[in-house]
CSV table of C-alpha atoms and ligand atoms in Angstrom, one decimal:
chain,number,residue,atom,x,y,z
Q,1069,MET,CA,13.8,1.9,-15.5
Q,1070,SER,CA,11.4,4.5,-15.4
Q,1071,SER,CA,7.9,5.8,-16.3
Q,1072,SER,CA,7.8,6.9,-20.3
Q,1073,GLY,CA,6.5,10.5,-19.7
Q,1074,GLY,CA,3.9,9.0,-17.4
Q,1075,PRO,CA,3.4,11.2,-13.7
Q,1076,ARG,CA,5.7,11.7,-11.7
Q,1077,ARG,CA,4.5,13.0,-8.1
Q,1078,VAL,CA,2.8,10.6,-5.6
Q,1079,PHE,CA,0.4,12.1,-3.3
Q,1080,LEU,CA,0.1,8.7,-1.0
Q,1081,GLU,CA,-2.0,8.7,2.3
Q,1082,THR,CA,-2.2,5.9,4.2
Q,1083,TYR,CA,-4.8,4.4,7.1
Q,1084,GLY,CA,-5.6,1.5,8.8
Q,1085,CYS,CA,-2.4,-1.1,11.2
Q,1086,GLN,CA,1.1,-0.7,11.2
Q,1087,MET,CA,0.9,-3.5,8.7
Q,1088,ASN,CA,0.0,-1.1,5.9
Q,1089,VAL,CA,2.1,2.2,6.9
Q,1090,ALA,CA,4.4,-1.1,6.2
Q,1091,ASP,CA,3.3,-1.1,3.1
Q,1092,SER,CA,2.8,2.3,2.1
Q,1093,GLU,CA,7.0,2.1,2.3
Q,1094,LEU,CA,7.0,-0.8,0.2
Q,1095,ILE,CA,4.8,1.7,-2.2
Q,1096,GLY,CA,7.5,4.5,-1.2
Q,1097,GLY,CA,10.4,1.9,-2.1
Q,1098,VAL,CA,8.7,0.8,-6.0
Q,1099,LEU,CA,7.7,4.2,-6.6
Q,1100,ARG,CA,11.3,5.7,-6.3
Q,1101,ARG,CA,12.4,3.2,-8.1
Q,1102,HIS,CA,10.2,3.8,-11.4
Q,1103,GLY,CA,11.3,7.6,-10.6
Q,1104,TRP,CA,8.2,9.4,-9.3
Q,1105,THR,CA,8.8,11.1,-6.1
Q,1106,ARG,CA,7.1,12.0,-3.6
Q,1107,ALA,CA,4.5,15.5,-3.2
Q,1108,ASP,CA,3.4,17.2,0.8
Q,1109,ASP,CA,0.7,18.0,-0.9
Q,1110,PRO,CA,-2.3,16.6,-3.2
Q,1111,ALA,CA,-2.7,19.8,-5.1
Q,1112,ASP,CA,1.2,19.2,-5.9
Q,1113,ALA,CA,1.4,15.0,-6.8
Q,1114,ASP,CA,0.4,13.9,-10.2
Q,1115,VAL,CA,-1.1,11.0,-8.2
Q,1116,LEU,CA,-2.8,10.5,-4.8
Q,1117,LEU,CA,-2.9,6.9,-3.8
Q,1118,LEU,CA,-4.7,6.0,-0.1
Q,1119,ASN,CA,-3.7,3.5,1.3
Q,1120,THR,CA,-7.0,2.6,2.8
Q,1121,CYS,CA,-8.3,-0.4,6.1
Q,1122,ALA,CA,-11.6,-1.8,6.0
Q,1123,ILE,CA,-11.1,-2.7,10.2
Q,1124,ARG,CA,-14.4,-1.2,11.0
Q,1125,GLU,CA,-16.7,1.3,9.8
Q,1126,ASN,CA,-15.5,4.1,10.8
Q,1127,ALA,CA,-12.0,3.1,8.9
Q,1128,GLU,CA,-14.5,3.3,5.7
Q,1129,GLU,CA,-15.8,6.5,6.2
Q,1130,ARG,CA,-12.7,8.0,7.0
Q,1131,VAL,CA,-11.3,7.1,3.4
Q,1132,VAL,CA,-14.4,8.1,1.8
Q,1133,GLY,CA,-14.8,11.0,3.0
Q,1134,ARG,CA,-11.4,11.8,2.0
Q,1135,LEU,CA,-11.5,10.4,-1.4
Q,1136,GLY,CA,-14.6,13.5,-1.8
Q,1137,GLU,CA,-12.1,15.5,-1.1
Q,1138,LEU,CA,-9.0,14.9,-3.5
Q,1139,MET,CA,-11.6,14.6,-6.3
Q,1140,ARG,CA,-11.9,18.0,-6.2
Q,1141,PHE,CA,-7.7,17.6,-7.2
Q,1142,LYS,CA,-8.0,15.6,-9.8
Q,1143,ASN,CA,-10.8,17.7,-10.9
Q,1144,ALA,CA,-8.2,20.8,-11.5
Q,1145,ARG,CA,-5.9,19.3,-13.6
Q,1146,PRO,CA,-5.9,17.0,-16.6
Q,1147,GLY,CA,-4.4,13.5,-16.3
Q,1148,VAL,CA,-4.5,13.6,-12.6
Q,1149,GLN,CA,-5.2,10.3,-11.3
Q,1150,LEU,CA,-6.2,8.6,-8.5
Q,1151,GLY,CA,-6.5,5.5,-7.0
Q,1152,LEU,CA,-7.1,3.0,-4.1
Q,1153,LEU,CA,-5.3,0.0,-2.6
Q,1154,GLY,CA,-4.5,-1.8,0.4
Q,1155,CYS,CA,-7.6,-3.3,2.0
Q,1156,MET,CA,-10.9,-1.3,1.4
Q,1157,ALA,CA,-9.6,-1.5,-2.4
Q,1158,SER,CA,-9.5,-5.4,-2.4
Q,1159,HIS,CA,-12.3,-6.0,0.3
Q,1160,HIS,CA,-15.1,-4.4,-2.3
Q,1161,ARG,CA,-13.4,-5.1,-5.3
Q,1162,GLU,CA,-16.7,-5.9,-7.6
Q,1163,ALA,CA,-18.7,-3.0,-5.9
Q,1164,LEU,CA,-16.0,-0.5,-6.4
Q,1165,LEU,CA,-15.9,-0.8,-10.6
Q,1166,ASP,CA,-19.0,-1.0,-10.2
Q,1167,ARG,CA,-19.5,2.7,-8.3
Q,1168,ALA,CA,-16.4,4.1,-8.6
Q,1169,PRO,CA,-15.3,4.5,-12.0
Q,1170,TRP,CA,-13.9,8.0,-11.0
Q,1171,LEU,CA,-10.7,5.2,-9.8
Q,1172,ASP,CA,-8.3,5.4,-12.0
Q,1173,VAL,CA,-6.6,1.8,-10.1
Q,1174,ILE,CA,-7.9,0.6,-7.3
Q,1175,VAL,CA,-4.6,-1.8,-5.9
Q,1176,GLY,CA,-4.8,-3.9,-3.4
Q,1177,PRO,CA,-2.0,-5.9,-0.8
Q,1178,ASP,CA,-1.1,-7.8,-3.1
Q,1179,GLY,CA,-0.5,-6.2,-6.0
Q,1180,TYR,CA,1.8,-3.2,-5.3
Q,1181,ARG,CA,4.9,-5.3,-7.4
Q,1182,ASP,CA,2.8,-3.4,-10.3
Q,1183,LEU,CA,1.8,-0.7,-9.6
Q,1184,PRO,CA,3.8,1.6,-11.8
Q,1185,ARG,CA,2.7,-0.2,-14.5
Q,1186,LEU,CA,-0.4,0.1,-14.0
Q,1187,LEU,CA,0.0,3.6,-13.7
Q,1188,GLU,CA,1.7,4.0,-16.1
Q,1189,GLU,CA,-1.2,2.4,-18.4
Q,1190,ALA,CA,-4.4,4.1,-20.2
Q,1191,GLY,CA,-7.7,2.9,-20.2
Q,1192,ASP,CA,-10.5,1.9,-17.9
Q,1193,PRO,CA,-9.8,1.6,-13.9
Q,1194,ARG,CA,-7.7,-0.6,-13.4
Q,1195,ILE,CA,-7.6,-3.2,-11.3
Q,1196,GLU,CA,-4.8,-5.3,-9.1
Q,1197,ILE,CA,-6.4,-8.0,-6.5
Q,1198,ARG,CA,-4.9,-11.3,-7.2
Q,1199,LEU,CA,-4.6,-12.9,-3.7
Q,1200,ASP,CA,-3.7,-16.4,-5.2
Q,1201,ARG,CA,-0.4,-15.5,-5.8
Q,1202,GLY,CA,1.4,-15.8,-2.5
Q,1203,GLU,CA,3.0,-12.6,-2.8
Q,1204,THR,CA,5.4,-11.8,-0.4
Q,1205,TYR,CA,7.3,-8.8,-2.0
Q,1206,ALA,CA,11.0,-10.4,0.0
Q,1207,ASP,CA,13.0,-9.3,-3.0
Q,1208,LEU,CA,11.3,-5.5,-2.8
Q,1209,VAL,CA,13.0,-3.4,-0.4
Q,1210,PRO,CA,11.1,-0.6,1.2
Q,1211,ASP,CA,11.6,2.8,1.7
Q,1212,HIS,CA,11.9,2.8,5.8
Q,1213,ALA,CA,10.5,6.0,7.6
Q,1214,PRO,CA,13.7,7.8,10.0
Q,1215,GLY,CA,13.8,7.2,13.0
Q,1216,PRO,CA,16.0,5.0,14.9
Q,1217,ARG,CA,13.2,2.2,14.4
Q,1218,ALA,CA,12.2,-0.1,11.2
Q,1219,TRP,CA,8.6,-1.6,10.8
Q,1220,ILE,CA,10.2,-5.4,8.4
Q,1221,THR,CA,6.4,-7.0,7.5
Q,1222,VAL,CA,7.8,-10.8,7.9
Q,1223,MET,CA,4.1,-12.6,7.5
Q,1224,ARG,CA,0.8,-11.9,5.9
Q,1225,GLY,CA,-2.5,-12.6,5.1
Q,1226,CYS,CA,-4.7,-14.7,8.3
Q,1227,ASP,CA,-6.2,-18.1,8.0
Q,1228,ARG,CA,-7.5,-17.4,11.3
Q,1229,PHE,CA,-10.7,-15.7,10.1
Q,1230,CYS,CA,-12.8,-15.2,13.7
Q,1231,THR,CA,-16.3,-14.1,13.3
Q,1232,PHE,CA,-15.9,-10.6,13.7
Q,1233,CYS,CA,-12.5,-9.4,11.7
Q,1234,VAL,CA,-12.7,-8.6,7.3
Q,1235,VAL,CA,-8.3,-8.9,7.4
Q,1236,PRO,CA,-8.8,-12.2,5.9
Q,1237,ASP,CA,-10.7,-11.5,2.7
Q,1238,PRO,CA,-8.4,-8.8,1.6
Q,1239,ARG,CA,-5.1,-10.2,3.2
Q,1240,GLY,CA,-6.1,-13.7,1.7
Q,1241,ARG,CA,-3.7,-16.6,3.3
Q,1242,GLU,CA,-1.1,-16.9,5.3
Q,1243,ARG,CA,2.2,-16.1,4.2
Q,1244,SER,CA,5.2,-16.3,5.6
Q,1245,LEU,CA,8.9,-15.1,4.4
Q,1246,PRO,CA,11.8,-16.7,4.5
Q,1247,LEU,CA,13.9,-16.7,7.1
Q,1248,GLU,CA,17.4,-15.4,4.9
Q,1249,ALA,CA,14.7,-12.9,3.4
Q,1250,VAL,CA,13.3,-11.3,7.0
Q,1251,LEU,CA,17.3,-11.5,8.2
Q,1252,ALA,CA,18.6,-9.6,4.5
Q,1253,GLN,CA,16.4,-6.5,5.0
Q,1254,VAL,CA,17.3,-6.4,9.1
Q,1255,GLU,CA,20.8,-6.4,8.0
Q,1256,SER,CA,20.0,-3.4,5.9
Q,1257,VAL,CA,18.1,-1.4,7.7
Q,1258,ALA,CA,21.0,-2.3,11.1
Q,1259,GLU,CA,23.4,-1.4,8.6
Q,1260,SER,CA,21.6,2.1,7.7
Q,1261,GLY,CA,22.0,3.0,11.2
Q,1262,ARG,CA,18.4,2.3,12.7
Q,1263,ARG,CA,19.1,0.1,16.3
Q,1264,GLU,CA,15.5,-1.0,16.8
Q,1265,VAL,CA,12.9,-3.9,14.3
Q,1266,VAL,CA,9.2,-4.9,14.8
Q,1267,PHE,CA,8.7,-7.6,13.3
Q,1268,LEU,CA,5.2,-7.0,11.6
Q,1269,GLY,CA,1.7,-9.4,10.6
Q,1270,GLN,CA,-1.6,-10.3,11.4
Q,1271,THR,CA,-0.7,-13.1,13.1
Q,1272,VAL,CA,3.2,-13.0,14.1
Q,1273,ASN,CA,4.0,-15.8,15.9
Q,1274,ALA,CA,2.7,-18.1,12.9
Q,1275,TRP,CA,5.9,-17.1,10.9
Q,1276,ARG,CA,6.9,-20.5,10.3
Q,1277,ALA,CA,9.7,-20.9,7.3
Q,1278,ASP,CA,12.9,-23.1,7.0
Q,1279,GLY,CA,11.8,-26.0,9.3
Q,1280,LEU,CA,12.0,-22.7,12.2
Q,1281,GLY,CA,9.4,-21.5,14.1
Q,1282,PHE,CA,9.1,-18.1,15.2
Q,1283,GLY,CA,11.1,-18.3,18.8
Q,1284,ASP,CA,14.3,-19.2,16.2
Q,1285,LEU,CA,13.3,-15.7,14.1
Q,1286,LEU,CA,13.6,-13.8,17.1
Q,1287,ARG,CA,17.0,-15.5,18.0
Q,1288,ARG,CA,18.4,-15.0,15.1
Q,1289,THR,CA,18.0,-11.8,14.7
Q,1290,ALA,CA,19.2,-10.6,18.5
Q,1291,ARG,CA,22.9,-11.9,15.7
Q,1292,VAL,CA,22.3,-9.3,13.7
Q,1293,GLU,CA,25.0,-6.9,15.2
Q,1294,GLY,CA,24.5,-3.4,15.4
Q,1295,ILE,CA,20.2,-4.3,15.9
Q,1296,GLU,CA,19.7,-4.2,19.9
Q,1297,ARG,CA,15.9,-3.8,20.2
Q,1298,ILE,CA,13.3,-6.5,18.7
Q,1299,ARG,CA,9.7,-6.2,18.8
Q,1300,PHE,CA,7.1,-7.5,17.3
Q,1301,THR,CA,3.5,-7.2,16.9
Q,1302,SER,CA,0.2,-9.2,16.5
Q,1303,PRO,CA,0.5,-12.1,17.8
Q,1304,HIS,CA,-2.5,-14.6,18.1
Q,1305,PRO,CA,-2.2,-15.9,21.9
Q,1306,SER,CA,-3.0,-19.8,20.4
Q,1307,ASP,CA,0.3,-19.4,18.5
Q,1308,PHE,CA,2.8,-18.2,21.8
Q,1309,THR,CA,4.4,-21.9,21.7
Q,1310,GLU,CA,7.7,-22.7,25.1
Q,1311,ALA,CA,10.2,-22.2,22.4
Q,1312,LEU,CA,8.4,-18.7,21.3
Q,1313,ILE,CA,8.2,-17.4,25.4
Q,1314,ALA,CA,11.2,-19.0,26.1
Q,1315,ALA,CA,13.3,-16.7,23.4
Q,1316,ILE,CA,11.9,-13.0,24.3
Q,1317,ALA,CA,12.9,-14.8,28.4
Q,1318,GLU,CA,16.8,-15.4,27.1
Q,1319,GLU,CA,17.1,-12.9,24.5
Q,1320,PRO,CA,18.1,-9.5,26.3
Q,1321,LYS,CA,17.2,-7.7,22.8
Q,1322,VAL,CA,13.5,-9.1,22.5
Q,1323,MET,CA,11.7,-5.8,24.4
Q,1324,PRO,CA,10.0,-7.2,27.4
Q,1325,TYR,CA,6.4,-5.9,26.1
Q,1326,VAL,CA,3.5,-8.0,24.3
Q,1327,HIS,CA,0.7,-7.2,22.6
Q,1328,LEU,CA,-1.8,-10.0,23.7
Q,1329,PRO,CA,-5.8,-9.6,22.2
Q,1330,LEU,CA,-8.0,-10.7,23.8
Q,1331,GLN,CA,-11.0,-9.5,22.3
Q,1332,SER,CA,-13.7,-10.4,25.3
Q,1333,ALA,CA,-13.7,-12.3,28.9
Q,1334,SER,CA,-16.2,-13.8,28.2
Q,1335,ASP,CA,-16.1,-18.1,26.9
Q,1336,PRO,CA,-19.7,-17.8,25.0
Q,1337,VAL,CA,-18.5,-14.7,23.2
Q,1338,LEU,CA,-14.8,-16.1,22.7
Q,1339,ALA,CA,-16.7,-19.1,21.6
Q,1340,ALA,CA,-19.1,-16.8,18.4
Q,1341,MET,CA,-16.2,-14.8,17.8
Q,1342,ARG,CA,-14.1,-18.2,17.2
Q,1343,ARG,CA,-10.9,-16.8,18.8
Q,1344,ASP,CA,-9.5,-20.1,20.0
Q,1345,TYR,CA,-9.2,-19.9,23.1
Q,1346,THR,CA,-11.2,-19.6,26.8
Q,1347,SER,CA,-11.1,-16.7,29.0
Q,1348,ASP,CA,-8.4,-19.2,30.7
Q,1349,GLN,CA,-6.8,-20.5,28.8
Q,1350,TYR,CA,-5.5,-16.8,27.9
Q,1351,ARG,CA,-5.2,-16.6,31.3
Q,1352,ALA,CA,-3.0,-19.5,31.6
Q,1353,ILE,CA,-0.8,-17.7,28.7
Q,1354,LEU,CA,-1.0,-14.6,30.1
Q,1355,GLY,CA,0.3,-15.6,33.4
Q,1356,ARG,CA,2.7,-18.2,31.8
Q,1357,LEU,CA,4.7,-14.6,30.0
Q,1358,ARG,CA,4.3,-13.0,33.3
Q,1359,ALA,CA,6.4,-15.4,35.1
Q,1360,ALA,CA,8.9,-15.7,31.7
Q,1361,VAL,CA,9.9,-12.3,31.8
Q,1362,PRO,CA,10.5,-10.3,34.5
Q,1363,GLY,CA,9.0,-6.5,34.2
Q,1364,LEU,CA,7.0,-7.5,31.2
Q,1365,ALA,CA,4.2,-4.6,29.9
Q,1366,VAL,CA,1.3,-6.0,28.4
Q,1367,SER,CA,-1.6,-4.7,26.2
Q,1368,THR,CA,-4.9,-5.9,24.4
Q,1369,ASP,CA,-7.7,-5.9,22.5
Q,1370,LEU,CA,-11.5,-5.8,23.3
Q,1371,ILE,CA,-14.9,-5.6,22.2
Q,1372,ALA,CA,-18.1,-4.0,23.1
Q,1373,GLY,CA,-20.5,-5.4,21.7
Q,1374,PHE,CA,-20.2,-8.1,20.6
Q,1375,PRO,CA,-23.7,-9.5,19.2
Q,1376,GLY,CA,-25.1,-11.9,22.0
Q,1377,GLU,CA,-22.8,-10.2,24.6
Q,1378,THR,CA,-24.3,-9.4,27.6
Q,1379,GLU,CA,-24.6,-7.2,30.7
Q,1380,ALA,CA,-22.4,-10.5,32.4
Q,1381,ASP,CA,-20.3,-10.8,29.4
Q,1382,PHE,CA,-19.2,-7.8,29.1
Q,1383,GLN,CA,-19.0,-7.5,33.3
Q,1384,ARG,CA,-17.0,-10.1,32.9
Q,1385,SER,CA,-14.2,-8.3,30.2
Q,1386,LEU,CA,-14.6,-4.9,31.6
Q,1387,ASP,CA,-13.3,-7.1,35.6
Q,1388,PHE,CA,-11.1,-8.8,33.4
Q,1389,LEU,CA,-9.0,-5.4,32.8
Q,1390,ASP,CA,-9.0,-5.2,36.5
Q,1391,GLU,CA,-7.4,-9.1,37.0
Q,1392,ALA,CA,-5.2,-8.9,33.9
Q,1393,ALA,CA,-3.2,-5.0,35.0
Q,1394,PHE,CA,-2.8,-4.5,31.3
Q,1395,ASP,CA,-0.2,-1.6,30.9
Q,1396,PHE,CA,-2.5,-0.4,28.2
Q,1397,ALA,CA,-5.5,-1.5,25.5
Q,1398,TYR,CA,-6.8,-0.3,22.5
Q,1399,LEU,CA,-10.6,0.0,22.4
Q,1400,PHE,CA,-13.8,-1.0,19.9
Q,1401,LYS,CA,-17.5,-1.3,19.4
Q,1402,TYR,CA,-18.3,-3.7,17.3
Q,1403,SER,CA,-18.8,-3.0,13.3
Q,1404,ALA,CA,-20.5,-5.3,11.8
Q,1405,ARG,CA,-18.4,-6.2,8.3
Q,1406,GLU,CA,-19.8,-7.5,5.3
Q,1407,GLY,CA,-18.4,-11.1,3.8
Q,1408,THR,CA,-17.8,-11.9,7.9
Q,1409,ARG,CA,-20.1,-14.8,9.5
Q,1410,ALA,CA,-20.3,-12.5,12.8
Q,1411,ALA,CA,-22.6,-9.8,10.2
Q,1412,ARG,CA,-25.2,-12.8,9.6
Q,1413,PHE,CA,-25.6,-12.9,13.6
Q,1414,ALA,CA,-28.2,-10.9,14.7
Q,1415,GLU,CA,-27.1,-7.1,16.6
Q,1416,THR,CA,-28.1,-7.5,20.0
Q,1417,VAL,CA,-26.6,-4.6,21.7
Q,1418,ASP,CA,-27.7,-1.5,20.5
Q,1419,GLU,CA,-25.3,1.9,19.4
Q,1420,ALA,CA,-26.2,3.9,22.5
Q,1421,GLU,CA,-25.2,0.6,24.6
Q,1422,LYS,CA,-22.1,-0.4,22.6
Q,1423,GLY,CA,-21.4,2.8,23.3
Q,1424,ARG,CA,-21.7,3.1,27.2
Q,1425,ARG,CA,-19.7,-0.3,27.4
Q,1426,LEU,CA,-16.4,1.0,24.9
Q,1427,ARG,CA,-17.1,4.1,27.1
Q,1428,ALA,CA,-17.2,2.1,30.5
Q,1429,LEU,CA,-13.9,0.5,29.5
Q,1430,ILE,CA,-12.1,3.1,28.3
Q,1431,ASP,CA,-12.6,4.9,31.7
Q,1432,ARG,CA,-11.5,1.9,34.0
Q,1433,GLN,CA,-8.3,0.8,31.9
Q,1434,GLU,CA,-7.3,4.7,31.6
Q,1435,GLU,CA,-7.1,4.5,36.0
Q,1436,ILE,CA,-5.3,0.8,35.2
Q,1437,SER,CA,-3.3,2.5,32.6
Q,1438,LEU,CA,-2.8,5.5,35.3
Q,1439,ASP,CA,-1.7,3.8,38.1
Q,1440,LYS,CA,0.7,1.6,36.3
Q,1441,HIS,CA,2.7,4.5,35.0
Q,1442,ARG,CA,3.1,6.4,37.9
Q,1443,ALA,CA,4.6,3.1,40.1
Q,1444,ARG,CA,7.2,3.5,37.6
Q,1445,ILE,CA,7.6,7.0,39.2
Q,1446,SER,CA,11.7,7.7,40.5
Q,1447,GLN,CA,12.5,3.7,38.2
Q,1448,GLU,CA,14.6,4.8,36.0
Q,1449,VAL,CA,14.6,3.0,32.2
Q,1450,ARG,CA,16.4,2.8,29.2
Q,1451,VAL,CA,15.4,5.3,26.5
Q,1452,LEU,CA,15.9,5.0,23.4
Q,1453,VAL,CA,15.3,8.6,21.4
Q,1454,GLU,CA,13.4,9.1,18.7
Q,1455,GLY,CA,12.6,12.9,18.1
Q,1456,PRO,CA,12.3,16.0,19.4
Q,1457,ALA,CA,8.8,16.2,21.3
Q,1458,ARG,CA,6.4,19.1,20.7
Q,1459,ARG,CA,5.8,19.8,24.4
Q,1460,PRO,CA,7.7,21.1,26.2
Q,1461,VAL,CA,10.6,23.1,24.5
Q,1462,GLY,CA,13.5,21.4,24.9
Q,1463,CYS,CA,12.6,17.9,24.9
Q,1464,VAL,CA,12.4,14.9,22.6
Q,1465,PHE,CA,10.7,12.1,23.3
Q,1466,GLY,CA,10.7,8.1,23.0
Q,1467,LYS,CA,10.2,4.8,24.4
Q,1468,SER,CA,11.3,2.6,27.6
Q,1469,GLU,CA,12.1,-1.2,26.7
Q,1470,ASP,CA,8.8,-2.2,27.5
Q,1471,PHE,CA,7.2,-0.1,25.0
Q,1472,LYS,CA,6.3,3.4,27.3
Q,1473,THR,CA,6.6,6.6,25.7
Q,1474,VAL,CA,9.0,8.9,27.7
Q,1475,ILE,CA,9.6,12.5,27.4
Q,1476,LEU,CA,12.6,13.7,29.1
Q,1477,PRO,CA,14.8,16.4,28.2
Q,1478,GLY,CA,16.6,16.6,24.9
Q,1479,GLU,CA,20.1,17.9,25.7
Q,1480,GLY,CA,23.2,16.6,23.8
Q,1481,LEU,CA,20.6,13.7,22.9
Q,1482,ALA,CA,20.0,13.0,19.1
Q,1483,PRO,CA,17.6,10.1,17.5
Q,1484,GLY,CA,19.3,6.7,18.1
Q,1485,ASP,CA,20.8,7.3,21.3
Q,1486,VAL,CA,19.7,5.5,24.1
Q,1487,ALA,CA,19.4,7.7,27.5
Q,1488,ARG,CA,18.5,6.2,30.8
Q,1489,VAL,CA,16.3,8.4,33.2
Q,1490,ARG,CA,15.4,8.3,36.5
Q,1491,ILE,CA,11.3,9.4,35.8
Q,1492,ALA,CA,9.7,12.1,37.8
Q,1493,ALA,CA,6.2,12.6,36.4
Q,1494,ALA,CA,3.1,10.5,34.4
Q,1495,THR,CA,0.4,10.4,33.3
Q,1496,SER,CA,-2.3,7.8,31.8
Q,1497,HIS,CA,0.0,7.7,28.7
Q,1498,THR,CA,3.9,9.3,28.6
Q,1499,LEU,CA,6.2,8.8,31.4
Q,1500,LEU,CA,8.6,12.8,32.0
Q,1501,ALA,CA,11.4,12.0,32.8
Q,1502,ALA,CA,13.6,15.2,34.7
Q,1503,GLY,CA,17.0,14.2,33.8
Q,1504,VAL,CA,19.8,12.1,32.1
Q,1505,THR,CA,21.8,9.9,34.2
Q,1506,SER,CA,23.9,8.5,31.0
Q,1507,ARG,CA,23.4,8.3,27.6
Q,1508,ARG,CA,25.4,6.8,24.2
Q,1509,ALA,CA,25.9,8.4,20.7
Q,1510,PRO,CA,25.1,7.9,17.1
Q,1511,SER,CA,22.3,9.2,15.0
Q,1512,LEU,CA,20.1,9.3,12.4
Q,1513,GLY,CA,17.7,11.7,10.5
Q,1514,ALA,CA,14.4,12.2,13.0
Q,1515,PRO,CA,11.5,11.4,12.3
Q,1516,GLU,CA,7.7,14.0,13.5
Q,1517,ALA,CA,6.3,13.1,16.9
Q,1518,ASP,CA,2.9,13.3,14.9
Q,1519,GLU,CA,4.8,10.3,12.4
Q,1520,ILE,CA,4.9,7.7,15.5
Q,1521,ARG,CA,2.1,5.9,15.5
Q,1522,HIS,CA,0.8,3.2,17.9
Q,1523,LEU,CA,-0.1,-0.7,17.6
Q,1524,PRO,CA,-1.8,-1.2,16.3
Q,1525,ALA,CA,-4.7,1.4,14.2
X,673,SAH,N1,-4.6,-10.4,13.9
X,673,SAH,C1,-5.4,-9.3,15.1
X,673,SAH,C2,-6.2,-7.8,15.1
X,673,SAH,C3,-5.3,-7.2,14.1
X,673,SAH,S1,-7.3,-6.1,13.5
X,673,SAH,C4,-5.5,-10.4,16.4
X,673,SAH,O1,-5.6,-11.4,16.1
X,673,SAH,O2,-5.5,-9.9,17.2
X,673,SAH,C5,-7.2,-5.1,15.3
X,673,SAH,C6,-8.6,-5.3,16.0
X,673,SAH,O3,-9.3,-5.2,15.5
X,673,SAH,C7,-8.5,-6.2,15.9
X,673,SAH,O4,-8.1,-7.2,17.8
X,673,SAH,C8,-9.9,-6.7,17.0
X,673,SAH,O5,-9.6,-5.7,18.7
X,673,SAH,C9,-10.3,-4.9,16.4
X,673,SAH,N2,-11.4,-5.2,15.5
X,673,SAH,C10,-11.4,-6.5,14.0
X,673,SAH,N3,-12.6,-6.1,13.5
X,673,SAH,C11,-13.4,-5.7,14.6
X,673,SAH,C12,-14.8,-5.0,14.4
X,673,SAH,N4,-15.7,-5.8,13.3
X,673,SAH,N5,-14.8,-4.3,14.8
X,673,SAH,C13,-15.0,-4.6,16.2
X,673,SAH,N6,-13.3,-4.2,16.5
X,673,SAH,C14,-12.8,-5.0,15.5
X,674,SF4,FE1,-8.5,-11.1,12.4
X,674,SF4,FE2,-6.6,-11.6,13.6
X,674,SF4,FE3,-8.7,-12.2,13.4
X,674,SF4,FE4,-6.4,-12.8,11.3
X,674,SF4,S1,-6.6,-13.8,13.4
X,674,SF4,S2,-9.1,-13.1,11.6
X,674,SF4,S3,-6.6,-10.9,11.4
X,674,SF4,S4,-9.0,-10.9,14.9
X,675,F3S,FE1,-7.5,-2.6,8.7
X,675,F3S,FE2,-6.1,-4.2,7.1
X,675,F3S,FE3,-4.8,-3.9,9.2
X,675,F3S,S1,-8.3,-4.0,7.5
X,675,F3S,S2,-6.1,-3.4,10.5
X,675,F3S,S3,-5.3,-1.9,6.9
X,675,F3S,S4,-4.7,-5.0,7.8
C-alpha cells in the first residue's frame, strides 16, 4: 500500500471550479491510501501540488504567481517535489515540458490514478495527461471534506465545444459514471452522516448511463435513506428534458435551485459562441422550469465583451438581467483562450470597454439580488447548518433550500441540523435570521466558513 521511502507529506492547493475541488478530494483519497499524509503548510511538505484551472487568463496568472512562491520551498530542501495538476497541466502539456523543466510532475485531470507512482519514480519531469482512456474514477473513493454536504462528480469531460471555452481540451470527451457507481457513492456519504449531495459535471444534465437519463438519476438518488437534499451543477440549458424538469418538480429532495448559464442574451453572439440555443429558447426553458417548480431560485453566467459583441448586443444581456430576475450571477470579462475557436476571432472590445460592461452587469445584478433577498424578509426558510459563521460571534451559517447563505443564531445548533428560521434582514449576498423557530438534530464535523465555495468558480 505505501510508498517505498518516498515523500510522505503533501501540500495540495486547489483552483478553479467545483469539479476541481472534487478532484482534489479524489487525489486526497488516492494519496492517503498510498501512505501520504496532508500538510497544511508548504514549509512542512515533501510534495507541493497545485490543482489548476485554465478557464480564463487571470486563473492561470494566479497559478503562475503561486508556483513562483512555492519554488522557494522546493529550493530550500533537497528532494521536495513540485507538481502541476488539473486543467492548466493538461492544456499546456507540451509547452510546460519545455518551459518548466523544474516541475517534477505534470498530471492532467485523467491521470490521478497514477499520481502515487509518478511521485515515487525518479527521473525527468513525469507527465500523465492521456485523455483517451475514458477515465471516470468510478471505483475510487474521495476524501470528502467534513460537513453535511458531499460533492459527487457524475460525469467528466465536455463535448459541446462552445467557441470561447477551453474545457473540452484539458478535460477530454464526455463520459458518465455508471448508475450503480454514483448510487454507491451517495450511499457511502449518507452512511457517513451527510445530508446533501451535489452532482457535478460540466454538462451535468447530459449524464446518461444504463439506458437512463439525469432525471432518472435524481429519482433514484432520492430513494437513498439519509440524503435529504439533492443539487447539481452545471446543467446546460439545451439538456433540460421534460423528464428532468418533472423529476426536479416532483421529487421533494431535489432542491429548488438551478444554475442556468446564459453567456449572452444576443442571438448573433450566442450563435458565434455556438451555445446551441437562442435567447428565446433560453427564455422558454427558464419559463418551463419556473412554472414547474414554485419558488425556484435561478443563477446564471454571463460573458462581457465577446468578439463582435456590439453595444446593442451587450444591452440585451443587461436588459435580460431585469427580465429574468436571476437570484445571482457569475459575471466575467471575455478572455481569449489559446486553442479555442474564438481565439481566432478578431477582438473588437478593448479591455477598458470590457471592464465597463462587466461593471454595469455587476451593478445591475447587485440591485436585483438585493431586491430578491429583501423580499424574503419576514418569510420562513429551512436551513441546513454547515458551521460557525465568521460574524456575528455565536452565529452559524448554512444554506436555505434555494441555496441562499443564511446566518442564524447558533445556540443549540450543530452542522447537519436543519433549522426553521424567520428572515429578519438581507444583503445582496446573505440572509440574516433573527430566531430559530424549530430545529432538528444529528451533528457532524464543521467546515470552516472560508472553505465554502460558490458554484462554479
Ligand atoms: N460548463 C459550464 C461552464 C463552465 S465554465 C456551462 O456550459 O455553462 C464557467 C463559466 O466560465 C462559463 O459559464 C463562462 O461564463 C465562463 N467562461 C468560460 N470560458 C470563458 C472565457 N474564455 N472568457 C470568459 N469567461 C469564460
Ligand atoms: Fe465549456 Fe460548458 Fe461549453 Fe462545455 S458546455 S464547452 S464546459 S462552456
Ligand atoms: Fe477551470 Fe478546468 Fe474547472 S478549466 S473551470 S478547473 S474544468
